[in-house]
C-alpha cells in the first residue's frame, strides 16, 4: 500500500475527527478523498503538522489527529520531546512513514534506512508508541481514539504517489471553517 | 513579610526589572493570552520565569522557534490566544513559518523578542543578527516596536490589543537597555 491507499483506508475512522494534515501530497490526497471542514490542510511550512496538532489538542477538549510524514518529522525532530513532555490525551500523531520525501519525488529519507522513528519517539519519552504496517493503519488509529491516551503511530508503507490536483482553497477559508468546527464541537 | 523586606532591600535597578517583568505578565493575562511558548535568552530569563509561575498561562517551552509558532497556531485555532517569547536570532529560523503559516492563514501572534546585539551587548557575534533584525521584519511587513527604555513597556498592552485586532504577527524588540533600565 502507498500513502494515498493508507489515507483512503483511514477515511471511515477520521472523517468526523479534527485532522491536521501535512503539507503537499498528503493534504492534497485527503482533500480529494474526503474534504471536510474539520480538516486543516497545510499549504506550506514543512514539518509543523505535529506542532499545530499538539497546540490544538492542548487548547481544547476534542480529539485531534495530526497526519504527518517521515520526512516532515525528520525536519522538525524537536517536536517529539515537546510532545512527550506535554501529554495531551486527546492527541494522536500518525506518521505515515514511506521512507521517502514523497511530495518532492520520492527521494529516500533516513527513516527508510537505519533510523526508526518509533524508537526515536520512545527515546524522547512518548509513552504510547505503536508501529504498524499500512494494512493495520485504520485499526491502529481507531484503537488510539478508543484508548483516550496520547498515541504516536508510525505506519510503514510503500513509497509512491498518485496524481492529485493542488488545493485551491484560500488559506483563510481553510482556517476559518476549521475554527468554526472546533468551536461548535467544544460548545 | 520576609519576601517584602527582601524586595525592598534590592537596589533600585533590580526593582525596575521586576516591575517590567510583572507588567509584561500582567498585560498578557489581562489580554487573555493563556498559551505561551518560549525559547530562552539570558535577557528573557525573568519574564520566562514569571510566565512559568503564572497560573493563568500555560507555558510550553519549544526546542526551536518555528516549532513554537506551530504550537501557537494550533492553540489559536483551539480558541486560545497564544504568544511566543524568543531571541532575535530566531528571525532567521522562522521566516518561512511567518510567511507561509502565521501570515498566510491570518493568525495573530505577539512575538516578545530579546534584541541581542544592541548597545550593552558583550558578545560580538550577536551583533551580526542584530544588524539584520529590523530589515528582515520590515521586509516581512511585520509591525515592529522597539523597547529601549523601561518606560516603553507602558505600550505593551496596546500592542497586544493591536496584534489580536489585526490578526498579524507583531514584533516587540526589547534591547539590553530596556532590560537593565540603563
Ligand atoms: Mg514520506
Short mmCIF file of N, CA and C in Angstrom, two decimals, chain A residues 20 40-46 48 50-56 58-60 76 78-79 81-82 86 170-172 174-175 178-179 182 186, chain B residues 35 58-64 66-80 96-97 100-101 103-108 167:
data_model
loop_
_atom_site.label_atom_id
_atom_site.label_comp_id
_atom_site.label_asym_id
_atom_site.label_seq_id
_atom_site.Cartn_x
_atom_site.Cartn_y
_atom_site.Cartn_z
N UNK A 20 -5.33 17.53 11.40
CA UNK A 20 -4.33 18.48 10.89
C UNK A 20 -3.45 17.70 9.93
N UNK A 40 -7.77 20.47 8.64
CA UNK A 40 -6.91 21.64 8.44
C UNK A 40 -5.77 21.23 7.51
N UNK A 41 -5.78 21.82 6.31
CA UNK A 41 -4.76 21.49 5.32
C UNK A 41 -3.60 22.47 5.45
N UNK A 42 -2.41 21.93 5.52
CA UNK A 42 -1.23 22.79 5.48
C UNK A 42 -0.84 23.01 4.03
N UNK A 43 -0.76 24.27 3.66
CA UNK A 43 -0.40 24.60 2.28
C UNK A 43 1.10 24.88 2.16
N UNK A 44 1.72 25.06 3.30
CA UNK A 44 3.17 25.32 3.33
C UNK A 44 3.74 24.87 4.66
N UNK A 45 4.94 25.34 4.97
CA UNK A 45 5.55 25.16 6.29
C UNK A 45 5.80 23.69 6.63
N UNK A 46 6.69 23.07 5.89
CA UNK A 46 7.01 21.66 6.13
C UNK A 46 7.46 21.41 7.56
N UNK A 48 5.55 21.17 10.46
CA UNK A 48 4.84 21.69 11.64
C UNK A 48 3.48 21.05 11.91
N UNK A 50 2.70 18.25 13.35
CA UNK A 50 2.62 17.70 14.71
C UNK A 50 2.57 18.81 15.75
N UNK A 51 3.26 19.93 15.48
CA UNK A 51 3.25 21.05 16.42
C UNK A 51 1.88 21.73 16.44
N UNK A 52 1.32 21.96 15.26
CA UNK A 52 -0.01 22.56 15.18
C UNK A 52 -1.02 21.64 15.87
N UNK A 53 -0.91 20.35 15.60
CA UNK A 53 -1.83 19.38 16.20
C UNK A 53 -1.73 19.36 17.71
N UNK A 54 -0.50 19.39 18.24
CA UNK A 54 -0.33 19.37 19.70
C UNK A 54 -0.88 20.65 20.32
N UNK A 55 -0.58 21.80 19.71
CA UNK A 55 -1.10 23.07 20.23
C UNK A 55 -2.62 23.07 20.27
N UNK A 56 -3.21 22.54 19.20
CA UNK A 56 -4.68 22.45 19.12
C UNK A 56 -5.23 21.52 20.20
N UNK A 58 -3.89 20.70 23.06
CA UNK A 58 -3.70 21.25 24.41
C UNK A 58 -4.68 22.38 24.70
N UNK A 59 -5.18 23.02 23.63
CA UNK A 59 -6.00 24.22 23.82
C UNK A 59 -7.49 23.92 23.96
N UNK A 60 -7.91 22.72 23.60
CA UNK A 60 -9.34 22.41 23.66
C UNK A 60 -9.52 20.90 23.90
N UNK A 76 11.44 18.38 11.66
CA UNK A 76 11.06 19.04 12.92
C UNK A 76 11.22 18.07 14.08
N UNK A 78 12.58 18.23 16.85
CA UNK A 78 12.38 18.77 18.19
C UNK A 78 10.95 18.62 18.68
N UNK A 79 10.03 18.32 17.78
CA UNK A 79 8.63 18.17 18.15
C UNK A 79 8.42 16.98 19.09
N UNK A 81 10.26 15.50 21.65
CA UNK A 81 10.38 15.78 23.09
C UNK A 81 9.28 16.71 23.61
N UNK A 82 8.88 17.67 22.80
CA UNK A 82 7.82 18.59 23.24
C UNK A 82 6.52 17.82 23.42
N UNK A 86 4.57 17.16 27.13
CA UNK A 86 3.33 17.93 27.29
C UNK A 86 2.17 17.05 26.85
N UNK A 170 -8.65 29.05 -0.36
CA UNK A 170 -7.88 30.10 0.29
C UNK A 170 -7.49 29.67 1.71
N UNK A 171 -6.26 29.97 2.14
CA UNK A 171 -5.84 29.54 3.48
C UNK A 171 -6.73 30.08 4.60
N UNK A 172 -7.21 31.30 4.43
CA UNK A 172 -8.06 31.88 5.49
C UNK A 172 -9.41 31.17 5.52
N UNK A 174 -9.76 27.91 4.77
CA UNK A 174 -9.43 26.64 5.44
C UNK A 174 -9.41 26.84 6.95
N UNK A 175 -8.75 27.90 7.40
CA UNK A 175 -8.65 28.14 8.84
C UNK A 175 -10.00 28.51 9.45
N UNK A 178 -12.38 25.58 9.67
CA UNK A 178 -11.83 24.64 10.66
C UNK A 178 -12.11 25.15 12.08
N UNK A 179 -11.85 26.44 12.31
CA UNK A 179 -12.06 27.00 13.65
C UNK A 179 -13.54 26.97 14.04
N UNK A 182 -14.13 23.53 15.30
CA UNK A 182 -13.53 23.37 16.64
C UNK A 182 -14.45 24.00 17.69
N UNK A 186 -16.82 22.14 20.66
CA UNK A 186 -16.46 22.39 22.06
C UNK A 186 -17.56 23.09 22.83
N UNK B 35 -1.62 30.92 26.41
CA UNK B 35 -0.76 29.84 25.87
C UNK B 35 0.52 30.50 25.35
N UNK B 58 -0.58 28.81 30.26
CA UNK B 58 0.05 27.51 30.01
C UNK B 58 1.37 27.76 29.31
N UNK B 59 2.45 27.39 29.95
CA UNK B 59 3.79 27.63 29.41
C UNK B 59 4.34 26.35 28.80
N UNK B 60 4.65 26.40 27.51
CA UNK B 60 5.18 25.22 26.83
C UNK B 60 6.49 25.60 26.12
N UNK B 61 7.60 25.26 26.75
CA UNK B 61 8.88 25.54 26.09
C UNK B 61 8.99 24.77 24.77
N UNK B 62 9.55 25.40 23.75
CA UNK B 62 9.77 24.68 22.49
C UNK B 62 11.26 24.59 22.21
N UNK B 63 11.61 23.66 21.35
CA UNK B 63 13.03 23.41 21.07
C UNK B 63 13.56 24.30 19.97
N UNK B 64 12.66 24.77 19.11
CA UNK B 64 13.05 25.67 18.04
C UNK B 64 11.86 26.60 17.80
N UNK B 66 10.38 27.88 15.15
CA UNK B 66 9.35 27.56 14.15
C UNK B 66 8.38 26.52 14.71
N UNK B 67 8.92 25.57 15.46
CA UNK B 67 8.07 24.61 16.16
C UNK B 67 7.12 25.36 17.10
N UNK B 68 7.66 26.33 17.82
CA UNK B 68 6.86 27.11 18.75
C UNK B 68 5.73 27.84 18.06
N UNK B 69 6.02 28.36 16.86
CA UNK B 69 4.96 29.06 16.11
C UNK B 69 3.88 28.08 15.65
N UNK B 70 4.26 26.85 15.35
CA UNK B 70 3.27 25.82 15.03
C UNK B 70 2.36 25.55 16.22
N UNK B 71 2.96 25.44 17.40
CA UNK B 71 2.18 25.23 18.63
C UNK B 71 1.19 26.38 18.82
N UNK B 72 1.68 27.61 18.62
CA UNK B 72 0.83 28.80 18.80
C UNK B 72 -0.31 28.81 17.78
N UNK B 73 -0.02 28.45 16.54
CA UNK B 73 -1.07 28.42 15.51
C UNK B 73 -2.15 27.42 15.90
N UNK B 74 -1.74 26.26 16.39
CA UNK B 74 -2.70 25.25 16.81
C UNK B 74 -3.54 25.72 17.99
N UNK B 75 -2.87 26.32 18.97
CA UNK B 75 -3.59 26.81 20.16
C UNK B 75 -4.59 27.89 19.77
N UNK B 76 -4.19 28.76 18.84
CA UNK B 76 -5.11 29.81 18.39
C UNK B 76 -6.35 29.20 17.74
N UNK B 77 -6.14 28.18 16.92
CA UNK B 77 -7.30 27.54 16.28
C UNK B 77 -8.14 26.78 17.30
N UNK B 78 -7.53 26.46 18.43
CA UNK B 78 -8.26 25.82 19.52
C UNK B 78 -8.97 26.80 20.43
N UNK B 79 -8.90 28.09 20.10
CA UNK B 79 -9.65 29.10 20.84
C UNK B 79 -8.85 29.85 21.88
N UNK B 80 -7.55 29.61 21.93
CA UNK B 80 -6.70 30.31 22.92
C UNK B 80 -5.89 31.41 22.25
N UNK B 96 10.20 31.46 7.03
CA UNK B 96 9.26 30.65 6.25
C UNK B 96 7.95 30.41 7.00
N UNK B 97 8.06 30.12 8.30
CA UNK B 97 6.86 29.88 9.11
C UNK B 97 6.02 31.15 9.23
N UNK B 100 4.43 31.59 5.55
CA UNK B 100 3.53 30.57 4.98
C UNK B 100 2.51 30.02 5.97
N UNK B 101 2.68 30.31 7.26
CA UNK B 101 1.69 29.84 8.24
C UNK B 101 1.03 31.03 8.94
N UNK B 103 1.30 34.42 8.67
CA UNK B 103 0.73 35.48 7.81
C UNK B 103 -0.26 34.92 6.81
N UNK B 104 0.05 33.80 6.20
CA UNK B 104 -0.80 33.26 5.12
C UNK B 104 -2.20 32.89 5.63
N UNK B 105 -2.26 32.37 6.88
CA UNK B 105 -3.55 31.95 7.46
C UNK B 105 -4.16 33.03 8.36
N UNK B 106 -3.53 34.22 8.39
CA UNK B 106 -4.01 35.33 9.23
C UNK B 106 -4.15 34.92 10.70
N UNK B 107 -3.05 34.60 11.30
CA UNK B 107 -3.03 34.19 12.71
C UNK B 107 -2.33 35.28 13.53
N UNK B 108 -3.01 35.78 14.56
CA UNK B 108 -2.35 36.81 15.40
C UNK B 108 -1.25 36.17 16.24
N UNK B 167 -4.88 40.50 13.54
CA UNK B 167 -4.58 39.09 13.20
C UNK B 167 -3.27 38.98 12.42
#
